[in-house]
Amino acid sequence: IEHQKTNHYLPRVIQQCLAYLNETDLEMLPTGKHIIDGENIFANVMEFETGEANSKQAEVHKEYIDVQCLIRGEERIQYSLEDEINPIAKSYDEENDFYLVESMNQCNNVIMYPKMFAVFLPEEPHKPGCVVSQSGLIKKIVIKVHRKLLTQ
Ligand code: CU
């Protein structure tokens, strides 16, 4: 989030999220929901133990983009690209904007360290909160950005 020179090329609304992350004392930010711009942009702050990737299912959103940023600890996130062949494990929950897939075609890994961010677009499956080498407590923030802000 601190690489201004390159982040400057990102879409304005993503830059707005990064400004929020840079200006906020993330370590002090309480867990729970934080409104940034009504239902258009809000954040969820979480603290939990990382778990084995094979004990979790990947989530997919339809309406919101995730800007995920690690605050403390280390985290593996598995992800893949939008792909209709991923078998659905739980059908779409409209209120919470997610469905789950059983597996991901061409699954990849990104290892997150504090102040790293990753963007997951609608329909891109991602499995956050996975163990890197051993389970540990992490704190993270996920900024939810309504997709209309990137397509208008
Ligand atoms: Cu997500």
mmCIF file of N, CA and C and ligand atoms in Angstrom, residues 59 61 66 68 126 144, ligand 1:
data_model
loop_
_atom_site.group_PDB
_atom_site.id
_atom_site.type_symbol
_atom_site.label_atom_id
_atom_site.label_comp_id
_atom_site.label_asym_id
_atom_site.label_seq_id
_atom_site.Cartn_x
_atom_site.Cartn_y
_atom_site.Cartn_z
ATOM 1 N N GLU A 59 -14.406 -18.457 -1.781
ATOM 2 C CA GLU A 59 -15.578 -17.595 -1.903
ATOM 3 C C GLU A 59 -15.532 -16.823 -3.222
ATOM 4 N N HIS A 61 -17.677 -13.421 -5.133
ATOM 5 C CA HIS A 61 -18.673 -12.356 -5.011
ATOM 6 C C HIS A 61 -19.201 -11.964 -6.385
ATOM 7 N N ASP A 66 -13.253 -7.023 -3.676
ATOM 8 C CA ASP A 66 -12.508 -7.082 -2.409
ATOM 9 C C ASP A 66 -11.154 -6.394 -2.581
ATOM 10 N N GLN A 68 -8.244 -6.565 -0.228
ATOM 11 C CA GLN A 68 -7.839 -7.213 1.024
ATOM 12 C C GLN A 68 -6.441 -6.736 1.408
ATOM 13 N N HIS A 126 -11.568 -16.832 -4.395
ATOM 14 C CA HIS A 126 -10.400 -16.632 -3.534
ATOM 15 C C HIS A 126 -10.656 -17.304 -2.200
ATOM 16 N N LYS A 144 -14.717 -3.505 0.846
ATOM 17 C CA LYS A 144 -15.672 -3.934 -0.175
ATOM 18 C C LYS A 144 -16.053 -2.706 -1.002
HETATM 19 CU CU CU B 1 -13.951 -12.056 -0.662
#
